[in-house]
Coordinates of C-alpha atoms in Angstrom, one line a residue:
Chain A
M1 CA -0.1 0.2 -0.1
I2 CA 2.8 2.5 1.1
H3 CA 4.8 1.2 -1.6
L4 CA 2.3 1.9 -4.3
L5 CA 1.8 5.6 -2.7
L6 CA 5.5 6.2 -2.9
Y7 CA 5.3 5.0 -6.7
I8 CA 2.8 7.5 -7.6
D9 CA 4.7 10.0 -5.6
T10 CA 7.8 9.5 -7.7
L11 CA 5.9 9.6 -11.0
S12 CA 4.1 12.7 -10.2
E13 CA 7.7 14.4 -9.0
G14 CA 8.9 13.2 -12.4
Y15 CA 6.5 15.2 -14.1
V16 CA 7.2 18.2 -12.1
I17 CA 10.8 17.9 -13.0
L18 CA 10.0 17.2 -16.5
V19 CA 8.0 20.5 -17.0
T20 CA 10.1 22.7 -14.9
G21 CA 13.2 21.4 -16.1
L22 CA 12.2 21.9 -19.7
T23 CA 10.8 25.2 -19.0
I24 CA 14.2 26.3 -17.4
V25 CA 16.1 25.1 -20.3
F26 CA 14.0 26.7 -22.8
S27 CA 13.9 29.9 -20.8
G28 CA 17.7 29.7 -20.2
L29 CA 18.6 29.3 -23.7
L30 CA 16.1 31.9 -25.0
L31 CA 17.8 34.4 -22.6
L32 CA 20.8 33.7 -24.0
T33 CA 19.4 34.0 -27.3
L34 CA 18.0 37.4 -26.5
V35 CA 21.3 38.6 -25.2
F36 CA 23.5 37.9 -27.9
K37 CA 20.7 39.0 -30.3
F38 CA 20.1 42.5 -28.8
G39 CA 22.4 42.8 -25.8
L40 CA 25.7 42.1 -27.4
P41 CA 25.4 44.7 -30.0
L42 CA 24.5 47.1 -27.6
M43 CA 27.3 46.3 -25.3
L44 CA 29.8 46.6 -28.3
Y45 CA 28.3 50.0 -28.9
V46 CA 28.5 51.2 -25.6
Y47 CA 32.2 50.0 -25.5
K48 CA 32.9 51.9 -28.5
I49 CA 31.5 55.0 -27.1
I50 CA 33.4 54.8 -23.9
S51 CA 36.9 53.9 -25.6
K52 CA 36.7 56.0 -28.6
G53 CA 33.4 58.5 -28.2
P54 CA 30.6 58.6 -30.6
D55 CA 31.3 58.6 -34.1
K56 CA 31.7 61.8 -36.1
K57 CA 29.3 62.8 -38.9
V58 CA 31.2 64.0 -42.0
T59 CA 29.5 67.3 -41.9
E60 CA 30.8 67.8 -38.4
I61 CA 34.6 67.6 -39.4
S62 CA 35.5 70.9 -40.5
P63 CA 37.5 71.5 -43.4
V64 CA 39.3 74.6 -41.9
V65 CA 41.4 72.4 -39.4
N66 CA 42.7 70.6 -42.2
H67 CA 43.4 73.2 -44.8
E68 CA 47.2 72.7 -44.6
F69 CA 47.1 69.2 -45.3
T70 CA 47.3 69.3 -49.2
G71 CA 47.8 66.7 -51.8
E72 CA 51.1 67.2 -52.0
I73 CA 51.7 66.3 -48.4
A74 CA 49.6 63.1 -48.8
A75 CA 51.8 62.3 -52.1
A76 CA 55.0 62.6 -50.1
I77 CA 53.9 60.2 -47.3
S78 CA 52.5 57.8 -49.6
V79 CA 55.5 57.7 -51.4
A80 CA 57.6 57.5 -48.2
I81 CA 55.5 54.4 -47.2
H82 CA 55.8 53.0 -50.4
M83 CA 59.5 53.2 -50.3
Y84 CA 59.8 51.9 -46.9
L85 CA 57.7 48.9 -47.6
D86 CA 58.4 47.6 -51.1
V87 CA 61.2 49.4 -52.7
Q88 CA 63.9 49.8 -49.8
H89 CA 66.9 47.7 -50.5
D90 CA 69.4 49.1 -47.9
K91 CA 69.6 46.1 -45.5
E92 CA 69.7 42.5 -47.0
N93 CA 70.5 39.6 -45.0
A94 CA 74.3 39.1 -45.7
I95 CA 74.2 35.4 -44.9
L96 CA 73.7 33.4 -48.0
T97 CA 75.0 29.8 -46.8
I98 CA 72.7 26.9 -46.8
K99 CA 71.8 25.8 -43.1
Q100 CA 74.5 23.3 -42.0
A101 CA 73.2 19.9 -41.6
R102 CA 74.2 18.1 -38.6
K103 CA 76.2 15.2 -39.2
L104 CA 74.6 12.0 -37.8
Y105 CA 76.7 9.8 -35.9
S106 CA 75.6 6.6 -34.2
P107 CA 77.6 3.8 -33.0
W108 CA 75.4 1.6 -35.4
S109 CA 76.8 3.1 -38.5
S110 CA 80.2 3.4 -37.3
K111 CA 82.9 1.4 -39.2
I112 CA 85.3 1.2 -36.0
Y113 CA 82.6 -1.5 -34.6
G114 CA 82.1 -3.4 -37.8
A115 CA 81.2 -7.0 -37.8
Y116 CA 83.9 -8.2 -40.1
R117 CA 86.9 -6.3 -38.7
N118 CA 88.2 -8.6 -36.4
R119 CA 87.9 -11.6 -38.6
L120 CA 91.1 -13.1 -40.1
Chain B
M1 CA 48.2 -16.2 -41.7
K2 CA 50.0 -19.5 -40.7
K3 CA 50.7 -17.8 -37.4
V4 CA 47.0 -16.6 -36.8
I5 CA 46.2 -20.5 -37.2
L6 CA 49.1 -21.3 -35.0
I7 CA 48.0 -19.2 -32.4
F8 CA 44.2 -20.1 -32.7
G9 CA 45.2 -23.7 -32.5
I10 CA 47.3 -23.2 -29.3
L11 CA 44.4 -21.3 -27.8
S12 CA 41.8 -24.1 -28.8
L13 CA 43.7 -26.6 -27.4
L14 CA 44.3 -24.9 -24.2
I15 CA 40.5 -24.4 -23.9
F16 CA 39.9 -28.1 -24.9
A17 CA 42.5 -29.5 -22.5
R18 CA 40.4 -27.8 -19.6
P19 CA 38.2 -31.0 -18.9
V20 CA 41.3 -33.2 -19.5
L21 CA 43.1 -31.4 -17.1
G22 CA 40.1 -31.4 -14.6
L23 CA 40.4 -35.2 -14.8
I24 CA 44.0 -35.2 -14.1
S25 CA 43.4 -33.3 -11.0
N26 CA 41.2 -36.2 -9.8
S27 CA 44.0 -38.8 -10.8
A28 CA 46.5 -36.5 -8.7
D29 CA 44.2 -37.0 -5.5
A30 CA 44.1 -40.7 -6.2
T31 CA 48.0 -40.9 -6.5
E32 CA 48.1 -38.8 -3.2
S33 CA 45.8 -41.5 -1.7
T34 CA 47.9 -44.2 -2.8
R35 CA 51.2 -42.7 -1.7
V36 CA 51.1 -44.1 1.8
V37 CA 50.7 -47.5 0.5
D38 CA 53.1 -47.7 -2.2
A39 CA 56.6 -46.2 -0.8
E40 CA 58.7 -47.1 -3.5
S41 CA 57.0 -45.4 -6.1
A42 CA 56.3 -42.3 -3.7
V43 CA 59.2 -40.6 -4.6
E44 CA 58.5 -40.3 -8.4
G45 CA 54.8 -40.1 -7.7
S46 CA 55.0 -37.0 -5.2
F47 CA 57.4 -35.3 -7.7
I48 CA 55.0 -35.7 -10.5
S49 CA 52.0 -34.8 -8.3
E50 CA 53.7 -31.6 -7.0
A51 CA 54.8 -30.5 -10.4
M52 CA 51.2 -31.3 -11.5
D53 CA 49.7 -29.4 -8.4
G54 CA 51.8 -26.3 -9.5
V55 CA 50.6 -26.4 -12.8
L56 CA 46.9 -26.9 -11.8
Q57 CA 47.6 -24.1 -9.2
F58 CA 48.6 -21.8 -12.0
Y59 CA 46.0 -22.9 -14.1
Q60 CA 43.4 -22.1 -11.6
Y61 CA 44.8 -18.5 -11.8
T62 CA 44.5 -18.1 -15.4
G63 CA 41.7 -16.9 -17.5
F64 CA 40.8 -20.2 -18.9
A65 CA 39.8 -21.5 -15.6
N66 CA 37.8 -18.5 -14.7
A67 CA 36.0 -17.6 -17.8
E68 CA 32.4 -17.1 -17.7
W69 CA 30.0 -16.6 -20.5
G70 CA 29.5 -13.2 -19.4
N71 CA 33.1 -12.4 -19.9
M72 CA 33.3 -14.1 -23.4
I73 CA 30.2 -12.0 -24.5
M74 CA 31.6 -8.6 -23.1
I75 CA 35.1 -9.4 -24.9
L76 CA 33.1 -10.0 -28.1
I77 CA 31.4 -6.8 -27.8
G78 CA 34.6 -5.0 -27.2
I79 CA 36.2 -6.5 -30.2
I80 CA 33.0 -5.4 -32.3
F81 CA 33.6 -1.6 -30.7
I82 CA 37.2 -1.9 -32.0
Y83 CA 36.1 -3.1 -35.4
L84 CA 33.3 -0.5 -35.9
G85 CA 35.8 2.2 -34.9
I86 CA 38.5 1.0 -37.4
K87 CA 36.1 -0.3 -40.4
F88 CA 33.5 2.3 -40.2
D89 CA 35.4 5.2 -38.8
Y90 CA 32.3 5.6 -36.3
E91 CA 34.0 7.8 -33.5
P92 CA 37.3 5.8 -33.5
L93 CA 38.6 8.0 -30.8
L94 CA 36.2 6.9 -28.4
L95 CA 35.2 3.5 -29.5
I96 CA 39.0 2.0 -29.7
P97 CA 39.9 3.1 -26.2
I98 CA 36.1 2.0 -24.9
G99 CA 36.6 -1.3 -26.7
A100 CA 40.1 -2.0 -25.6
G101 CA 38.9 -1.2 -22.0
V102 CA 36.0 -3.5 -22.4
I103 CA 38.6 -6.4 -23.3
I104 CA 40.6 -5.3 -20.4
G105 CA 37.8 -5.3 -17.8
N106 CA 36.6 -8.6 -18.7
I107 CA 39.7 -10.5 -18.6
P108 CA 38.6 -13.3 -16.2
F109 CA 40.9 -13.1 -13.1
V110 CA 40.9 -14.4 -9.4
A111 CA 39.3 -11.9 -7.1
G112 CA 41.5 -10.4 -4.2
N113 CA 44.7 -10.0 -5.9
Q114 CA 43.9 -6.0 -6.6
T115 CA 43.4 -6.8 -10.4
G116 CA 39.7 -5.7 -11.0
I117 CA 38.5 -2.2 -11.5
Y118 CA 36.2 -2.7 -8.5
E119 CA 38.9 -3.8 -6.3
T120 CA 39.9 -1.1 -4.1
G121 CA 43.7 -0.4 -4.6
S122 CA 44.1 -1.9 -8.2
V123 CA 45.8 0.3 -10.7
L124 CA 42.4 0.5 -12.7
N125 CA 40.6 1.6 -9.7
Y126 CA 42.6 4.5 -9.1
L127 CA 42.3 5.5 -12.8
Y128 CA 38.4 4.7 -12.4
F129 CA 38.5 7.4 -9.5
G130 CA 38.6 10.2 -12.1
V131 CA 35.2 8.8 -13.5
V132 CA 33.5 7.9 -10.2
K133 CA 34.2 11.5 -8.9
G134 CA 33.3 13.2 -12.0
V135 CA 36.9 14.5 -12.5
Y136 CA 37.5 13.7 -16.3
P137 CA 34.4 15.3 -17.6
P138 CA 35.1 18.9 -16.8
L139 CA 38.5 18.3 -18.3
I140 CA 37.0 17.0 -21.4
F141 CA 34.8 20.1 -21.4
L142 CA 37.9 22.3 -21.2
G143 CA 39.3 20.8 -24.1
I144 CA 36.0 21.2 -26.1
G145 CA 35.8 24.6 -25.3
A146 CA 39.3 25.2 -26.3
M147 CA 38.2 23.5 -29.7
T148 CA 34.7 25.0 -30.6
D149 CA 34.0 28.0 -32.6
F150 CA 31.1 29.5 -31.4
S151 CA 30.7 32.3 -34.2
S152 CA 28.1 30.5 -36.2
L153 CA 26.0 30.6 -32.9
I154 CA 26.9 34.3 -32.3
A155 CA 26.0 35.3 -35.8
N156 CA 22.4 33.4 -35.4
P157 CA 21.6 33.3 -31.9
K158 CA 17.9 32.0 -32.6
L159 CA 19.4 28.4 -33.3
M160 CA 20.2 28.2 -29.6
L161 CA 16.5 27.4 -29.3
L162 CA 17.1 24.1 -31.4
G163 CA 19.8 22.9 -28.7
A164 CA 16.8 23.4 -26.0
A165 CA 14.4 21.6 -28.1
A166 CA 16.6 18.4 -28.4
Q167 CA 16.6 18.5 -24.6
I168 CA 13.3 17.0 -24.8
G169 CA 14.9 13.9 -25.3
V170 CA 16.4 14.1 -21.8
F171 CA 13.2 14.8 -20.0
A172 CA 11.1 12.2 -21.8
T173 CA 13.5 9.3 -21.2
F174 CA 13.7 10.4 -17.3
L175 CA 10.1 9.9 -17.3
G176 CA 10.2 6.4 -19.0
A177 CA 12.9 5.4 -16.6
L178 CA 10.5 6.5 -13.8
Y179 CA 7.6 4.3 -15.3
L180 CA 10.3 1.3 -15.8
G181 CA 10.7 1.6 -12.0
F182 CA 14.1 3.2 -11.5
S183 CA 14.3 5.7 -8.7
L184 CA 14.3 9.3 -9.3
P185 CA 18.1 10.0 -9.2
E186 CA 18.7 6.8 -11.1
A187 CA 16.0 8.0 -13.6
G188 CA 17.9 11.4 -13.9
A189 CA 21.1 9.7 -14.9
I190 CA 19.6 7.6 -17.5
G191 CA 17.7 10.5 -19.1
I192 CA 20.9 12.5 -19.7
I193 CA 21.8 9.8 -22.4
G194 CA 19.3 11.6 -24.3
G195 CA 21.7 14.7 -24.0
A196 CA 23.9 12.8 -26.4
D197 CA 26.9 14.1 -24.5
G198 CA 29.3 11.2 -23.0
P199 CA 31.3 13.5 -20.3
T200 CA 27.9 15.3 -19.2
A201 CA 26.2 11.8 -18.9
I202 CA 29.4 10.3 -16.7
F203 CA 29.3 13.7 -14.8
L204 CA 25.6 13.3 -13.9
S205 CA 25.5 9.7 -13.3
S206 CA 28.7 9.8 -11.1
K207 CA 26.9 12.1 -8.9
L208 CA 23.4 10.6 -8.9
A209 CA 23.8 6.9 -9.6
N210 CA 27.0 6.2 -8.2
G211 CA 26.3 3.5 -6.0
V212 CA 27.1 5.4 -2.8
N213 CA 24.2 7.7 -2.4
I214 CA 21.3 6.6 -0.1
L215 CA 17.9 7.1 -1.3
A216 CA 15.1 8.5 1.0
D217 CA 13.6 5.1 1.5
G218 CA 16.9 4.1 2.8
T219 CA 18.3 1.7 0.0
T220 CA 21.4 2.6 -1.8
V221 CA 21.2 4.0 -5.2
K222 CA 22.4 1.6 -8.0
N223 CA 25.7 2.0 -9.8
L224 CA 24.9 2.7 -13.4
I225 CA 28.0 4.9 -14.1
G226 CA 29.1 1.9 -16.7
P227 CA 26.0 1.1 -18.5
I228 CA 25.1 5.0 -18.9
A229 CA 28.4 6.0 -20.3
I230 CA 28.5 2.9 -22.7
A231 CA 25.3 3.4 -23.8
A232 CA 25.7 7.3 -24.3
Y233 CA 29.1 6.6 -26.0
S234 CA 28.0 3.8 -28.4
Y235 CA 24.8 5.7 -29.3
M236 CA 26.9 8.8 -29.9
A237 CA 29.0 6.8 -32.2
L238 CA 26.0 5.3 -33.8
V239 CA 24.5 8.8 -34.7
P240 CA 25.3 8.4 -38.5
V241 CA 22.9 5.2 -38.2
I242 CA 20.3 6.4 -36.1
Q243 CA 19.8 9.9 -37.5
P244 CA 19.3 10.0 -41.1
P245 CA 16.2 7.8 -41.2
L246 CA 14.4 10.0 -38.8
M247 CA 15.5 13.1 -40.7
K248 CA 13.9 11.8 -43.8
L249 CA 10.9 10.7 -42.2
L250 CA 10.0 14.1 -40.2
T251 CA 11.1 16.4 -43.3
S252 CA 9.8 16.7 -46.8
K253 CA 11.9 17.2 -49.9
E254 CA 11.0 20.7 -50.2
E255 CA 12.1 21.5 -46.8
R256 CA 15.4 19.5 -47.1
L257 CA 16.2 21.9 -50.0
I258 CA 15.8 25.1 -48.2
R259 CA 19.2 27.1 -48.5
M260 CA 19.8 29.3 -45.4
K261 CA 21.8 32.7 -46.0
P262 CA 25.5 32.3 -45.0
P263 CA 26.1 33.5 -41.4
R264 CA 27.5 37.0 -41.1
A265 CA 31.1 37.7 -40.1
V266 CA 31.6 37.8 -36.3
S267 CA 34.3 39.9 -34.8
Q268 CA 37.0 39.1 -32.5
K269 CA 35.3 41.4 -29.7
E270 CA 32.0 39.3 -30.0
K271 CA 33.8 36.1 -29.8
M272 CA 35.8 37.3 -26.6
I273 CA 32.6 38.6 -24.9
F274 CA 30.6 35.3 -25.7
P275 CA 32.3 32.8 -23.1
V276 CA 32.1 35.3 -20.4
V277 CA 28.6 36.5 -20.9
A278 CA 27.2 32.8 -21.7
L279 CA 29.3 31.5 -18.5
L280 CA 27.7 34.0 -16.4
L281 CA 24.2 33.6 -17.6
T282 CA 24.3 29.8 -18.0
T283 CA 26.0 29.3 -14.3
F284 CA 23.6 31.8 -12.8
I285 CA 20.6 29.6 -14.1
S286 CA 22.0 26.3 -13.5
P287 CA 24.7 26.5 -10.7
S288 CA 25.1 22.8 -10.5
A289 CA 26.4 22.6 -13.9
L290 CA 29.1 25.0 -12.9
P291 CA 32.0 22.2 -13.4
L292 CA 31.0 21.6 -17.0
L293 CA 29.8 24.9 -18.3
G294 CA 32.7 26.6 -16.1
M295 CA 35.4 24.6 -17.8
L296 CA 33.6 24.6 -21.4
F297 CA 33.8 28.4 -21.4
F298 CA 37.0 28.9 -19.8
G299 CA 38.6 27.0 -22.5
N300 CA 36.7 28.8 -25.1
L301 CA 38.1 32.2 -23.6
L302 CA 41.7 30.6 -23.7
K303 CA 41.1 30.1 -27.4
E304 CA 39.5 33.5 -28.3
S305 CA 41.4 35.8 -26.1
G306 CA 44.2 35.8 -28.5
R307 CA 46.9 36.0 -25.5
T308 CA 46.8 32.3 -24.4
E309 CA 47.2 30.3 -27.4
R310 CA 49.6 27.9 -25.6
L311 CA 47.1 27.1 -23.0
A312 CA 44.4 26.7 -25.5
D313 CA 46.7 24.6 -27.7
T314 CA 47.2 22.3 -24.8
A315 CA 43.8 22.1 -23.6
R316 CA 42.6 20.8 -26.9
T317 CA 45.4 18.6 -28.0
K318 CA 47.5 17.1 -25.2
L319 CA 45.3 17.6 -22.3
I320 CA 41.9 16.3 -24.0
D321 CA 44.0 13.4 -25.5
I322 CA 45.2 12.2 -22.2
V323 CA 41.7 12.5 -20.5
T324 CA 40.1 10.9 -23.4
I325 CA 42.4 7.7 -23.2
L326 CA 41.9 7.4 -19.6
L327 CA 38.4 8.1 -19.7
G328 CA 37.4 5.5 -22.7
L329 CA 39.8 2.9 -21.0
T330 CA 38.3 2.9 -17.6
V331 CA 34.8 3.4 -18.7
G332 CA 35.2 0.4 -21.0
A333 CA 37.0 -1.4 -18.2
S334 CA 33.9 -0.6 -15.9
T335 CA 32.0 -3.1 -17.8
Q336 CA 33.2 -6.1 -15.8
A337 CA 30.4 -8.7 -16.9
D338 CA 29.4 -9.7 -13.3
I339 CA 28.4 -6.1 -12.7
F340 CA 27.5 -5.0 -16.1
I341 CA 25.2 -7.8 -17.6
T342 CA 22.2 -6.9 -15.8
K343 CA 18.5 -6.4 -16.7
D344 CA 18.9 -2.7 -15.7
S345 CA 21.7 -2.4 -18.3
I346 CA 19.5 -3.6 -20.9
M347 CA 16.7 -1.5 -20.0
I348 CA 19.3 1.6 -20.0
F349 CA 20.2 0.6 -23.4
V350 CA 16.7 0.5 -24.6
L351 CA 15.9 3.7 -23.0
G352 CA 19.0 5.3 -24.4
A353 CA 18.0 4.5 -27.9
I354 CA 14.8 5.9 -27.5
S355 CA 15.9 9.1 -25.9
F356 CA 18.2 9.7 -29.2
V357 CA 15.2 9.2 -31.1
I358 CA 13.3 11.8 -29.2
A359 CA 15.8 14.1 -28.9
T360 CA 16.4 14.1 -32.8
C361 CA 12.6 14.4 -33.4
G362 CA 12.4 17.2 -30.8
G363 CA 15.0 19.2 -32.5
L364 CA 13.6 18.5 -36.1
L365 CA 10.0 19.4 -35.5
F366 CA 10.8 22.4 -33.4
A367 CA 13.0 23.8 -36.4
K368 CA 9.8 23.3 -38.5
F369 CA 8.0 25.2 -35.7
M370 CA 10.4 27.8 -35.8
N371 CA 9.9 27.9 -39.7
L372 CA 6.3 28.9 -39.2
F373 CA 7.4 32.3 -37.7
L374 CA 10.3 33.0 -40.0
K375 CA 10.0 34.7 -43.8
G376 CA 12.3 34.5 -46.7
D377 CA 15.6 33.5 -46.5
D378 CA 15.7 33.6 -42.9
K379 CA 13.9 30.3 -42.8
L380 CA 15.8 27.3 -41.2
N381 CA 16.6 24.2 -43.1
P382 CA 14.8 21.9 -40.8
L383 CA 17.6 19.2 -41.0
I384 CA 19.8 21.5 -38.6
G385 CA 17.3 20.8 -35.7
A386 CA 18.7 17.3 -35.6
A387 CA 22.2 18.8 -34.7
G388 CA 20.7 19.8 -31.7
V389 CA 21.3 16.7 -29.9
S390 CA 24.9 17.5 -28.9
A391 CA 27.4 14.7 -30.3
V392 CA 29.9 17.2 -31.4
P393 CA 30.6 17.3 -34.4
D394 CA 29.2 14.0 -35.6
S395 CA 25.5 15.1 -35.9
A396 CA 26.4 18.2 -37.6
R397 CA 28.4 16.1 -40.3
V398 CA 25.3 13.9 -40.4
V399 CA 23.2 16.9 -41.1
H400 CA 25.7 18.2 -43.6
A401 CA 25.8 14.6 -45.4
V402 CA 21.9 14.2 -45.6
G403 CA 21.5 18.0 -46.9
L404 CA 24.2 17.2 -49.6
K405 CA 22.1 14.0 -50.6
A406 CA 19.0 16.1 -51.2
D407 CA 21.2 19.1 -53.0
P408 CA 24.7 18.8 -53.6
Q409 CA 25.4 22.4 -53.7
N410 CA 23.6 23.1 -50.0
Y411 CA 26.4 23.1 -47.5
L412 CA 24.7 23.2 -44.0
L413 CA 27.8 22.3 -41.9
M414 CA 28.4 25.8 -40.5
H415 CA 24.6 26.3 -39.8
A416 CA 24.4 22.9 -38.1
M417 CA 27.2 23.7 -36.0
A418 CA 25.4 26.3 -34.1
P419 CA 22.4 24.0 -32.8
N420 CA 25.2 21.5 -32.2
V421 CA 27.1 23.5 -29.6
A422 CA 24.0 24.9 -28.4
G423 CA 22.9 21.2 -27.5
V424 CA 26.2 21.0 -25.5
I425 CA 25.4 24.0 -23.4
G426 CA 21.7 22.9 -23.2
S427 CA 22.3 19.4 -22.1
A428 CA 24.9 20.7 -19.5
I429 CA 22.2 23.1 -18.1
A430 CA 19.7 20.2 -18.2
A431 CA 22.3 18.0 -16.3
G432 CA 22.6 20.8 -13.6
I433 CA 18.9 21.4 -13.2
I434 CA 18.5 17.5 -12.9
L435 CA 21.2 17.6 -10.4
S436 CA 19.7 20.4 -8.4
F437 CA 16.5 18.6 -8.2
L438 CA 17.6 15.2 -7.3
G439 CA 21.2 15.5 -6.1

């Protein structure tokens, strides 16, 4: 009699765990989904504002500040960068030799210990 | 070939010699009793009988004398595991260590010499400690975290729900096990087979069905770690066999042809934030799964931080290899026939198969359900729902293969990886919930 009662109890508890467990798993992953769908972009945006300040619009950048920066200066800088990266040939690696291969010595291949040496 | 025949010949000779040697043991007794009467032949007789006794005593210690049919069956199963791993390439990294372990664990021996895995003080018992106390699973999770690329999940977070849907298998099996008369903790441990995640299954069964805990009615819980782990790993290996028929049954040809838009590029910052945020969220929801989820996301942080490449590299290669070797071997060896071959194990195997089927169906049907709300090229290919059972990365590969069969240009692997890794997270959360209810 008591055993039967216990058995029924177990099953009903099983159903409780089934429903709550599934709900929690679903809501947990749903929460994760929402966080990554909406929370993450927001966090990244906030981080950007904190570290760099809000983005400037093109109209906000005044041309007056940069009026000394002419095309000639830009050309000079780009030539310098080009020379530095691609054309520069001042320093070359002077070592041209091939890597020396280590001579492999092993008593197994040594001629001193040859099997037929002591034969008359 | 000649050598094989020779070895087999010797083995069969030894086996057939067993009854003959048994007869000799009787005659040895007879010589002993006649020794008193016949003194002259006693010297020669006693020497022969002593030598015979020594041989007999040695024979009593050999596997041939102690073999039982259970051991033989398990050894055969071990050989089949190894064969499946080598021939069909079904998760060889798991099946070969487990298969070898099954053979090692079922070599018949005389109890009391600290040989077997269940004898305190034996070497195998010390190695098995990591399984019994749930040490190995979190280490495996560390490696998995350091291996896994969560970017497809970050790009398309709604696929996380497919990982949750497949956990229906866990809870349905839990209920089925209750109906079959298992106690609550045992049923919880059996249910997690549906999570299709070997380490999680071992972790949960080592906490709930470890043969040490005492139930409310005063009886000790059964030790089901061996059967549960073997069932979980063998069904994981059989994913390429179990899933495709279900996928074809539950999806139409048109659905299988759906092409999903390629996932967006994910920035490194998002990848770095993911493990931290996911760790916080999931472990706050389900703190009992902390050893698993904590290690998983820690491993992923090692990978994505960009500063700890050495640690990540160790975690995903050497460390996980070492732990897999120990885990596979000891889980295999824990199938010692006298403890393993029971009615419970058979029921666990049946329940495990059902749970895999339910989990796969849950994922597939939920993907179709989600499609009702999605429009245009946001629609999901319902096949990827099947990857919601964890079994990383095998089920994703199966999805990819089935998708390719329907449309040779439709590459689903990247999309399937998202529910796949979500399934790992989901089953770990489910394990945590079951543990918090029943632990």
